[in-house]
């Protein structure tokens, strides 16, 4: 017998109707929040950055590929990594098939990482993705957004007790904790207007959850994310389940 | 020059920090709702349903393997479409399942929705186009209702735990909308997604 409360269809419906009102309210707030995001001031990106891509060295405006918006996922794959971060890989699984729907909306969606392009290309092939992935090797692009940390910044963290999750994640990516945490995940958005690039939005940490489609779905299942239970680190690369 | 307000990185940061408070509140509220969803009573599903799958006829309890798509068309049609689109698919053809869980409306139920009747009688352009794309007249096409539905299986008993039907667009199109919501222009109401093999080569 389940420990969960069991009810009749009528009881469920009554509770569900109440919840539906709240869900709708949350959707409206979400629309409002999206509007506020669009009201953020656009910041001109005046610095020149260069990116290594499958089609050669490109500038930031060139990454738009003729579209007016650019959405970049900062994928944790540092120079010392042998494989991409597991969680970022699960995010890229979600992003990859959606890139074309965004292109249809005048938006280029792509990944950037600090590892050399050859490593990214090999890993992309392993994962079967077709999304564009540029290397920022030799560029300050990630650093300027706060998604790359120096040894000095990390010193207090690395001298303390390293959490088991970090050790586990570093090992899964074929690097040590210092190499692993030098990278941080993030999402950044840009507009291209009359030849000038503007940065419009940047987020990290739980701000990335909208890119993690599985959480959205798990939040609608009976048990939910259930990450406090026996399997707090359940995510694997899709070829390792 | 863009018509949008521009600013320095510091101005952006200050505006963003205000926004971040609202984003965090929103995330907390989402968590609260997820908790409330888990607190909905579970309703035992006593009726026996059977589904046509690639692996033969299955009961509801036997479907507990994965995230699935249900449709009412015969399996042969779904198989052809699935091969084209690549997703897991089960047919509810000939089963009451869809009507019992309001994943589709019977003719009689449709009478009770004057707004559906009105859409059939005077369809907007996008709906006419949609009808052509699915190859079914609106009387039949609009009988289907896109829905998320969740079940639990415990000790051999299946419980219905959650349903959420259209027209809430976020629930039907869960992924690229949140991404577009983070771009400068945002999503747009006139945007209509195509099937992924129908985009022009420049997009693919």
Short mmCIF file of C-alpha atoms in Angstrom, two decimals:
data_model
loop_
_atom_site.label_atom_id
_atom_site.label_comp_id
_atom_site.label_asym_id
_atom_site.label_seq_id
_atom_site.Cartn_x
_atom_site.Cartn_y
_atom_site.Cartn_z
CA UNK A 1 0.00 0.00 0.00
CA UNK A 2 1.27 3.44 -0.83
CA UNK A 3 2.15 5.86 1.96
CA UNK A 4 0.77 8.60 -0.21
CA UNK A 5 -2.70 9.90 0.40
CA UNK A 6 -5.14 8.09 -1.87
CA UNK A 7 -8.37 9.80 -2.90
CA UNK A 8 -11.38 9.59 -5.15
CA UNK A 9 -11.53 11.18 -8.58
CA UNK A 10 -13.74 13.94 -7.10
CA UNK A 11 -11.25 14.75 -4.33
CA UNK A 12 -8.44 14.82 -6.84
CA UNK A 13 -10.41 17.09 -9.17
CA UNK A 14 -11.23 19.56 -6.40
CA UNK A 15 -7.59 19.84 -5.31
CA UNK A 16 -6.45 19.91 -8.91
CA UNK A 17 -8.78 22.80 -9.77
CA UNK A 18 -7.32 24.86 -6.92
CA UNK A 19 -3.81 24.04 -8.01
CA UNK A 20 -4.64 24.89 -11.63
CA UNK A 21 -5.50 28.45 -10.59
CA UNK A 22 -2.09 28.74 -8.95
CA UNK A 23 -0.35 27.22 -11.96
CA UNK A 24 -2.04 29.75 -14.22
CA UNK A 25 -1.05 32.55 -11.88
CA UNK A 26 2.56 31.35 -12.08
CA UNK A 27 2.40 31.31 -15.88
CA UNK A 28 1.17 34.90 -15.89
CA UNK A 29 3.99 35.88 -13.55
CA UNK A 30 6.38 34.12 -15.87
CA UNK A 31 5.16 36.27 -18.77
CA UNK A 32 5.64 39.35 -16.62
CA UNK A 33 9.14 38.23 -15.70
CA UNK A 34 10.00 37.67 -19.38
CA UNK A 35 8.84 41.23 -20.07
CA UNK A 36 11.09 42.57 -17.30
CA UNK A 37 14.04 40.66 -18.75
CA UNK A 38 13.50 42.38 -22.07
CA UNK A 39 13.54 45.74 -20.31
CA UNK A 40 17.07 45.28 -19.00
CA UNK A 41 19.43 47.83 -20.57
CA UNK A 42 21.46 46.44 -23.47
CA UNK A 43 25.19 46.67 -22.83
CA UNK A 44 27.40 47.24 -25.87
CA UNK A 45 30.16 44.62 -26.12
CA UNK A 46 33.08 46.71 -27.23
CA UNK A 47 35.88 44.23 -26.65
CA UNK A 48 36.93 42.05 -29.59
CA UNK A 49 36.70 38.34 -28.94
CA UNK A 50 37.73 35.51 -31.20
CA UNK A 51 36.27 32.01 -31.31
CA UNK A 52 37.52 28.82 -32.94
CA UNK A 53 34.65 27.17 -34.80
CA UNK A 54 34.15 24.35 -37.32
CA UNK A 55 34.26 27.08 -39.97
CA UNK A 56 37.42 28.81 -38.80
CA UNK A 57 38.12 31.76 -36.48
CA UNK A 58 35.08 33.97 -35.93
CA UNK A 59 34.34 37.25 -34.14
CA UNK A 60 31.34 37.64 -31.80
CA UNK A 61 29.18 39.37 -34.48
CA UNK A 62 30.01 36.52 -36.87
CA UNK A 63 28.63 33.95 -34.42
CA UNK A 64 25.13 35.37 -35.07
CA UNK A 65 25.37 33.85 -38.56
CA UNK A 66 23.13 36.51 -40.03
CA UNK A 67 20.46 36.29 -37.31
CA UNK A 68 19.66 39.14 -34.92
CA UNK A 69 19.86 37.23 -31.63
CA UNK A 70 22.48 34.94 -30.12
CA UNK A 71 22.00 32.65 -27.14
CA UNK A 72 25.16 31.05 -25.75
CA UNK A 73 25.39 28.18 -23.30
CA UNK A 74 28.71 28.28 -21.47
CA UNK A 75 29.45 24.57 -21.30
CA UNK A 76 31.94 23.40 -18.62
CA UNK A 77 34.68 21.81 -20.69
CA UNK A 78 38.00 23.29 -19.54
CA UNK A 79 41.41 22.77 -21.15
CA UNK A 80 42.29 19.98 -18.67
CA UNK A 81 39.00 18.07 -19.11
CA UNK A 82 38.93 14.83 -21.09
CA UNK A 83 35.12 14.83 -21.36
CA UNK A 84 32.42 17.48 -20.93
CA UNK A 85 30.78 18.07 -17.54
CA UNK A 86 27.97 15.53 -16.99
CA UNK A 87 25.30 18.07 -16.04
CA UNK A 88 26.23 20.38 -18.93
CA UNK A 89 25.99 17.34 -21.22
CA UNK A 90 22.42 16.72 -20.04
CA UNK A 91 21.65 20.36 -20.80
CA UNK A 92 23.19 20.09 -24.27
CA UNK A 93 20.99 16.99 -24.87
CA UNK A 94 18.05 19.36 -24.38
CA UNK A 95 19.48 22.26 -26.34
CA UNK A 96 20.62 20.30 -29.39
CA UNK A 97 17.23 19.39 -30.94
CA UNK A 98 15.83 22.83 -30.11
CA UNK A 99 18.50 24.82 -31.93
CA UNK A 100 16.53 24.66 -35.18
CA UNK A 101 13.30 25.90 -33.60
CA UNK A 102 15.26 28.88 -32.27
CA UNK A 103 16.90 29.52 -35.63
CA UNK A 104 13.40 29.74 -37.06
CA UNK A 105 12.90 32.52 -34.53
CA UNK A 106 15.92 34.50 -35.75
CA UNK A 107 18.05 33.19 -32.86
CA UNK A 108 21.34 31.30 -33.04
CA UNK A 109 21.77 28.91 -30.10
CA UNK A 110 25.26 27.51 -29.51
CA UNK A 111 27.73 26.19 -26.97
CA UNK A 112 31.11 27.69 -26.02
CA UNK A 113 33.87 26.13 -23.90
CA UNK A 114 37.51 26.83 -23.08
CA UNK A 115 38.90 23.47 -24.22
CA UNK A 116 40.60 23.37 -27.63
CA UNK A 117 38.23 22.88 -30.57
CA UNK A 118 39.47 19.34 -31.36
CA UNK A 119 38.40 18.10 -27.92
CA UNK A 120 34.98 19.70 -28.32
CA UNK A 121 34.54 18.22 -31.80
CA UNK A 122 35.45 14.70 -30.63
CA UNK A 123 33.09 14.90 -27.66
CA UNK A 124 30.29 16.33 -29.78
CA UNK A 125 30.65 13.37 -32.11
CA UNK A 126 30.54 10.95 -29.17
CA UNK A 127 27.31 12.58 -27.94
CA UNK A 128 25.77 12.73 -31.43
CA UNK A 129 24.97 16.45 -31.23
CA UNK A 130 24.78 18.76 -34.21
CA UNK A 131 24.60 22.07 -32.31
CA UNK A 132 27.43 24.54 -33.03
CA UNK A 133 30.19 24.56 -30.43
CA UNK A 134 32.98 27.14 -30.38
CA UNK A 135 36.21 27.13 -28.42
CA UNK A 136 37.19 30.28 -26.51
CA UNK A 137 40.76 29.01 -26.09
CA UNK A 138 43.01 32.05 -25.86
CA UNK A 139 40.10 34.47 -25.43
CA UNK A 140 38.82 36.19 -22.26
CA UNK A 141 35.20 35.70 -23.26
CA UNK A 142 34.28 33.26 -20.47
CA UNK A 143 36.49 35.02 -17.97
CA UNK A 144 34.88 38.42 -18.60
CA UNK A 145 31.45 36.94 -17.88
CA UNK A 146 32.67 35.37 -14.64
CA UNK A 147 32.43 31.79 -15.92
CA UNK A 148 36.15 31.08 -15.61
CA UNK A 149 37.94 31.33 -12.26
CA UNK A 150 41.64 31.80 -11.61
CA UNK A 151 43.69 29.61 -9.28
CA UNK A 152 43.98 32.51 -6.90
CA UNK A 153 40.22 32.98 -6.73
CA UNK A 154 39.76 29.26 -6.13
CA UNK A 155 42.49 28.94 -3.53
CA UNK A 156 40.24 29.25 -0.43
CA UNK A 157 37.85 26.64 -1.89
CA UNK A 158 40.58 24.22 -2.93
CA UNK A 159 42.39 24.47 0.42
CA UNK A 160 39.22 23.49 2.26
CA UNK A 161 37.42 20.15 2.32
CA UNK A 162 36.44 19.39 -1.30
CA UNK A 163 32.79 18.22 -1.41
CA UNK A 164 32.42 14.61 -2.68
CA UNK A 165 30.15 15.82 -5.51
CA UNK A 166 32.92 18.02 -6.88
CA UNK A 167 35.44 15.15 -6.68
CA UNK A 168 32.98 12.86 -8.43
CA UNK A 169 32.16 15.38 -11.16
CA UNK A 170 35.85 16.20 -11.72
CA UNK A 171 36.65 12.50 -12.05
CA UNK A 172 33.78 11.99 -14.50
CA UNK A 173 35.30 14.73 -16.65
CA UNK A 174 38.83 13.32 -16.45
CA UNK A 175 40.29 16.22 -14.51
CA UNK A 176 41.10 17.20 -10.91
CA UNK A 177 38.88 19.40 -8.71
CA UNK A 178 41.07 22.48 -9.41
CA UNK A 179 40.66 22.01 -13.17
CA UNK A 180 36.99 21.20 -12.86
CA UNK A 181 35.89 24.21 -10.79
CA UNK A 182 37.94 26.64 -12.89
CA UNK A 183 34.90 26.49 -15.22
CA UNK A 184 31.38 27.61 -14.40
CA UNK A 185 28.15 27.09 -16.35
CA UNK A 186 26.12 29.97 -17.71
CA UNK A 187 23.72 31.26 -20.30
CA UNK A 188 24.21 34.61 -22.02
CA UNK A 189 22.07 36.42 -24.62
CA UNK A 190 23.06 38.99 -27.23
CA UNK A 191 21.42 41.28 -29.76
CA UNK A 192 23.00 42.41 -33.01
CA UNK A 193 21.74 45.79 -34.14
CA UNK A 194 23.31 47.84 -36.95
CA UNK A 195 26.57 45.98 -36.67
CA UNK A 196 26.89 46.49 -32.91
CA UNK A 197 26.65 43.60 -30.43
CA UNK A 198 24.82 44.11 -27.13
CA UNK A 199 24.79 41.76 -24.17
CA UNK A 200 21.21 41.60 -22.89
CA UNK A 201 21.01 38.80 -20.34
CA UNK A 202 23.29 36.52 -18.32
CA UNK A 203 22.37 33.83 -15.83
CA UNK A 204 23.94 30.92 -13.96
CA UNK A 205 23.23 28.33 -11.21
CA UNK A 206 19.50 27.70 -10.78
CA UNK A 207 18.85 30.32 -13.44
CA UNK A 208 19.84 27.52 -15.84
CA UNK A 209 17.01 25.22 -14.79
CA UNK A 210 14.80 26.33 -17.69
CA UNK A 211 17.44 24.68 -19.90
CA UNK A 212 17.04 21.42 -17.96
CA UNK A 213 13.85 20.05 -19.48
CA UNK A 214 13.92 16.89 -17.37
CA UNK A 215 13.35 18.92 -14.18
CA UNK A 216 10.30 20.55 -15.69
CA UNK A 217 8.90 17.09 -16.43
CA UNK A 218 9.98 15.51 -13.13
CA UNK A 219 8.21 18.36 -11.31
CA UNK A 220 4.97 16.92 -12.73
CA UNK A 221 5.60 13.31 -11.70
CA UNK A 222 4.32 11.77 -8.44
CA UNK A 223 7.73 11.66 -6.75
CA UNK A 224 9.24 14.83 -8.25
CA UNK A 225 12.99 15.42 -8.48
CA UNK A 226 13.61 13.36 -5.35
CA UNK A 227 17.21 14.47 -5.04
CA UNK A 228 17.25 14.31 -1.24
CA UNK A 229 16.78 10.56 -1.42
CA UNK A 230 19.19 7.72 -2.10
CA UNK A 231 20.26 9.03 -5.52
CA UNK A 232 21.20 12.70 -5.20
CA UNK A 233 23.51 12.49 -8.23
CA UNK A 234 21.43 10.53 -10.67
CA UNK A 235 22.43 12.34 -13.86
CA UNK A 236 24.65 10.49 -16.32
CA UNK A 237 25.80 11.17 -19.85
CA UNK A 238 23.20 9.68 -22.14
CA UNK A 239 25.59 6.92 -23.27
CA UNK A 240 26.40 5.94 -19.67
CA UNK A 241 22.98 4.97 -18.31
CA UNK B 1 21.28 52.55 -33.49
CA UNK B 2 18.97 50.30 -31.58
CA UNK B 3 15.74 51.70 -30.22
CA UNK B 4 16.27 49.70 -27.07
CA UNK B 5 17.62 51.40 -23.96
CA UNK B 6 21.36 50.79 -23.68
CA UNK B 7 23.52 51.09 -20.60
CA UNK B 8 26.85 50.37 -18.98
CA UNK B 9 27.67 47.03 -17.48
CA UNK B 10 27.15 48.54 -14.02
CA UNK B 11 23.67 49.79 -14.96
CA UNK B 12 22.84 46.37 -16.35
CA UNK B 13 24.10 44.74 -13.16
CA UNK B 14 21.97 46.98 -10.95
CA UNK B 15 18.85 46.34 -13.04
CA UNK B 16 19.65 42.63 -13.17
CA UNK B 17 19.97 42.35 -9.41
CA UNK B 18 16.43 43.71 -9.07
CA UNK B 19 15.28 41.22 -11.69
CA UNK B 20 17.15 38.40 -9.98
CA UNK B 21 15.06 38.89 -6.85
CA UNK B 22 11.92 38.37 -8.93
CA UNK B 23 13.47 35.38 -10.74
CA UNK B 24 14.34 33.80 -7.40
CA UNK B 25 10.85 34.43 -6.05
CA UNK B 26 9.49 32.81 -9.17
CA UNK B 27 11.74 29.78 -8.70
CA UNK B 28 10.59 29.45 -5.08
CA UNK B 29 6.99 29.69 -6.17
CA UNK B 30 7.62 26.99 -8.82
CA UNK B 31 9.07 24.75 -6.13
CA UNK B 32 6.09 25.39 -3.91
CA UNK B 33 3.74 24.36 -6.73
CA UNK B 34 5.82 21.25 -7.45
CA UNK B 35 5.41 20.34 -3.78
CA UNK B 36 1.66 20.90 -3.96
CA UNK B 37 1.50 18.72 -7.07
CA UNK B 38 3.13 15.91 -5.15
CA UNK B 39 0.53 16.38 -2.42
CA UNK B 40 -2.43 15.82 -4.75
CA UNK B 41 -4.26 12.64 -3.75
CA UNK B 42 -3.39 9.62 -5.87
CA UNK B 43 -6.44 8.14 -7.58
CA UNK B 44 -6.35 4.37 -8.17
CA UNK B 45 -7.02 3.51 -11.80
CA UNK B 46 -9.41 0.56 -11.47
CA UNK B 47 -10.42 0.24 -15.09
CA UNK B 48 -8.40 -1.96 -17.45
CA UNK B 49 -7.06 -0.22 -20.51
CA UNK B 50 -5.14 -1.71 -23.37
CA UNK B 51 -2.68 0.06 -25.64
CA UNK B 52 -1.19 -0.83 -29.01
CA UNK B 53 2.58 -0.55 -28.83
CA UNK B 54 5.54 -1.59 -30.95
CA UNK B 55 5.88 -4.55 -28.59
CA UNK B 56 2.22 -5.62 -28.89
CA UNK B 57 -0.80 -4.97 -26.67
CA UNK B 58 0.05 -3.61 -23.22
CA UNK B 59 -1.85 -2.68 -20.07
CA UNK B 60 -1.32 0.67 -18.35
CA UNK B 61 0.86 -0.97 -15.68
CA UNK B 62 3.01 -2.47 -18.42
CA UNK B 63 3.70 0.96 -19.90
CA UNK B 64 5.77 2.05 -16.87
CA UNK B 65 9.04 2.24 -18.68
CA UNK B 66 9.50 5.76 -19.89
CA UNK B 67 8.09 9.07 -20.99
CA UNK B 68 5.55 8.28 -23.70
CA UNK B 69 3.44 10.01 -26.28
CA UNK B 70 -0.15 8.82 -26.64
CA UNK B 71 -2.29 9.40 -29.69
CA UNK B 72 -5.61 8.11 -30.81
CA UNK B 73 -4.63 7.28 -34.39
CA UNK B 74 -4.08 3.61 -35.26
CA UNK B 75 -0.60 2.36 -34.44
CA UNK B 76 0.40 1.92 -38.08
CA UNK B 77 -0.02 5.67 -38.64
CA UNK B 78 1.89 6.51 -35.45
CA UNK B 79 4.71 4.16 -36.41
CA UNK B 80 5.19 5.92 -39.71
CA UNK B 81 5.16 9.33 -38.03
CA UNK B 82 7.41 8.17 -35.22
CA UNK B 83 9.95 6.90 -37.68
CA UNK B 84 9.92 10.36 -39.17
CA UNK B 85 10.07 12.20 -35.80
CA UNK B 86 11.85 9.70 -33.54
CA UNK B 87 9.89 9.60 -30.30
CA UNK B 88 8.28 6.85 -28.17
CA UNK B 89 4.68 6.42 -29.13
CA UNK B 90 1.66 4.36 -28.06
CA UNK B 91 -1.77 4.15 -29.70
CA UNK B 92 -4.94 4.48 -27.64
CA UNK B 93 -7.03 3.59 -30.69
CA UNK B 94 -10.34 2.03 -29.67
CA UNK B 95 -9.74 2.61 -25.93
CA UNK B 96 -11.78 4.72 -23.49
CA UNK B 97 -8.54 5.85 -21.92
CA UNK B 98 -8.45 9.16 -23.76
CA UNK B 99 -12.05 10.07 -22.92
CA UNK B 100 -11.78 8.97 -19.28
CA UNK B 101 -8.74 11.21 -18.81
CA UNK B 102 -10.02 13.97 -21.17
CA UNK B 103 -7.11 13.61 -23.57
CA UNK B 104 -9.79 13.80 -26.28
CA UNK B 105 -13.41 14.91 -26.48
CA UNK B 106 -16.30 12.75 -27.67
CA UNK B 107 -18.72 14.35 -30.13
CA UNK B 108 -21.11 14.82 -27.24
CA UNK B 109 -18.45 16.46 -25.05
CA UNK B 110 -17.55 18.77 -27.91
CA UNK B 111 -21.12 20.07 -27.92
CA UNK B 112 -20.50 21.25 -24.36
CA UNK B 113 -17.63 23.49 -25.51
CA UNK B 114 -19.13 26.33 -27.54
CA UNK B 115 -15.64 27.88 -27.91
CA UNK B 116 -14.49 24.76 -29.77
CA UNK B 117 -17.57 24.90 -32.01
CA UNK B 118 -16.81 28.53 -32.74
CA UNK B 119 -13.21 27.73 -33.68
CA UNK B 120 -14.46 25.06 -36.07
CA UNK B 121 -17.04 27.36 -37.66
CA UNK B 122 -14.80 30.40 -37.93
CA UNK B 123 -11.18 29.25 -37.70
CA UNK B 124 -8.32 31.77 -37.60
CA UNK B 125 -5.72 31.37 -40.37
CA UNK B 126 -3.21 29.52 -38.24
CA UNK B 127 -5.83 26.95 -37.33
CA UNK B 128 -6.80 26.37 -40.96
CA UNK B 129 -3.15 25.85 -41.73
CA UNK B 130 -2.81 23.48 -38.77
CA UNK B 131 -5.77 21.44 -39.98
CA UNK B 132 -4.13 21.07 -43.39
CA UNK B 133 -0.83 20.10 -41.80
CA UNK B 134 -2.33 17.32 -39.69
CA UNK B 135 -4.51 16.25 -42.61
CA UNK B 136 -7.76 16.19 -40.62
CA UNK B 137 -10.79 18.46 -40.66
CA UNK B 138 -11.14 20.64 -37.54
CA UNK B 139 -14.20 18.69 -36.32
CA UNK B 140 -11.89 15.73 -35.86
CA UNK B 141 -8.59 17.49 -35.25
CA UNK B 142 -9.86 19.65 -32.39
CA UNK B 143 -11.34 16.63 -30.63
CA UNK B 144 -7.80 15.88 -29.47
CA UNK B 145 -6.44 17.76 -26.47
CA UNK B 146 -2.67 17.99 -25.88
CA UNK B 147 -2.11 17.02 -22.24
CA UNK B 148 0.58 16.03 -19.79
CA UNK B 149 -0.54 13.13 -17.64
CA UNK B 150 1.34 11.35 -14.84
CA UNK B 151 0.83 8.00 -13.15
CA UNK B 152 2.47 6.16 -10.27
CA UNK B 153 2.86 2.37 -10.01
CA UNK B 154 3.10 0.95 -6.53
CA UNK B 155 2.65 -2.64 -5.44
CA UNK B 156 1.04 -3.47 -8.76
CA UNK B 157 -1.55 -0.68 -8.46
CA UNK B 158 -1.59 2.21 -10.93
CA UNK B 159 -2.54 5.65 -9.60
CA UNK B 160 -3.37 8.72 -11.64
CA UNK B 161 -1.53 11.62 -10.01
CA UNK B 162 -1.50 14.64 -12.34
CA UNK B 163 -2.91 16.03 -15.58
CA UNK B 164 -2.45 19.34 -17.27
CA UNK B 165 -4.16 20.14 -20.55
CA UNK B 166 -3.77 22.82 -23.15
CA UNK B 167 -4.24 25.70 -23.75
CA UNK B 168 -1.36 26.51 -21.45
CA UNK B 169 1.38 26.92 -24.01
CA UNK B 170 4.24 26.33 -21.57
CA UNK B 171 2.93 22.91 -20.80
CA UNK B 172 2.50 21.91 -24.39
CA UNK B 173 5.70 23.50 -25.68
CA UNK B 174 7.96 23.10 -22.70
CA UNK B 175 11.34 23.82 -24.10
CA UNK B 176 12.14 26.48 -26.61
CA UNK B 177 9.76 28.99 -25.05
CA UNK B 178 11.79 29.29 -21.84
CA UNK B 179 14.89 29.75 -24.01
CA UNK B 180 13.24 32.41 -26.15
CA UNK B 181 12.08 34.12 -22.94
CA UNK B 182 15.75 34.84 -22.27
CA UNK B 183 16.50 36.44 -25.63
CA UNK B 184 16.20 40.19 -26.30
CA UNK B 185 12.98 39.88 -28.32
CA UNK B 186 11.41 37.10 -26.34
CA UNK B 187 8.84 34.70 -27.69
CA UNK B 188 6.21 36.05 -29.98
CA UNK B 189 2.59 35.08 -30.31
CA UNK B 190 2.71 34.78 -34.07
CA UNK B 191 5.58 32.30 -33.93
CA UNK B 192 4.58 28.87 -35.11
CA UNK B 193 7.00 26.01 -34.90
CA UNK B 194 7.27 23.55 -37.77
CA UNK B 195 8.04 19.89 -37.70
CA UNK B 196 11.81 19.61 -37.54
CA UNK B 197 12.07 18.06 -41.01
CA UNK B 198 9.99 20.85 -42.53
CA UNK B 199 12.32 23.73 -41.87
CA UNK B 200 14.33 25.10 -44.74
CA UNK B 201 17.90 23.95 -45.05
CA UNK B 202 19.21 27.28 -43.66
CA UNK B 203 17.57 26.54 -40.35
CA UNK B 204 18.43 22.87 -40.19
#
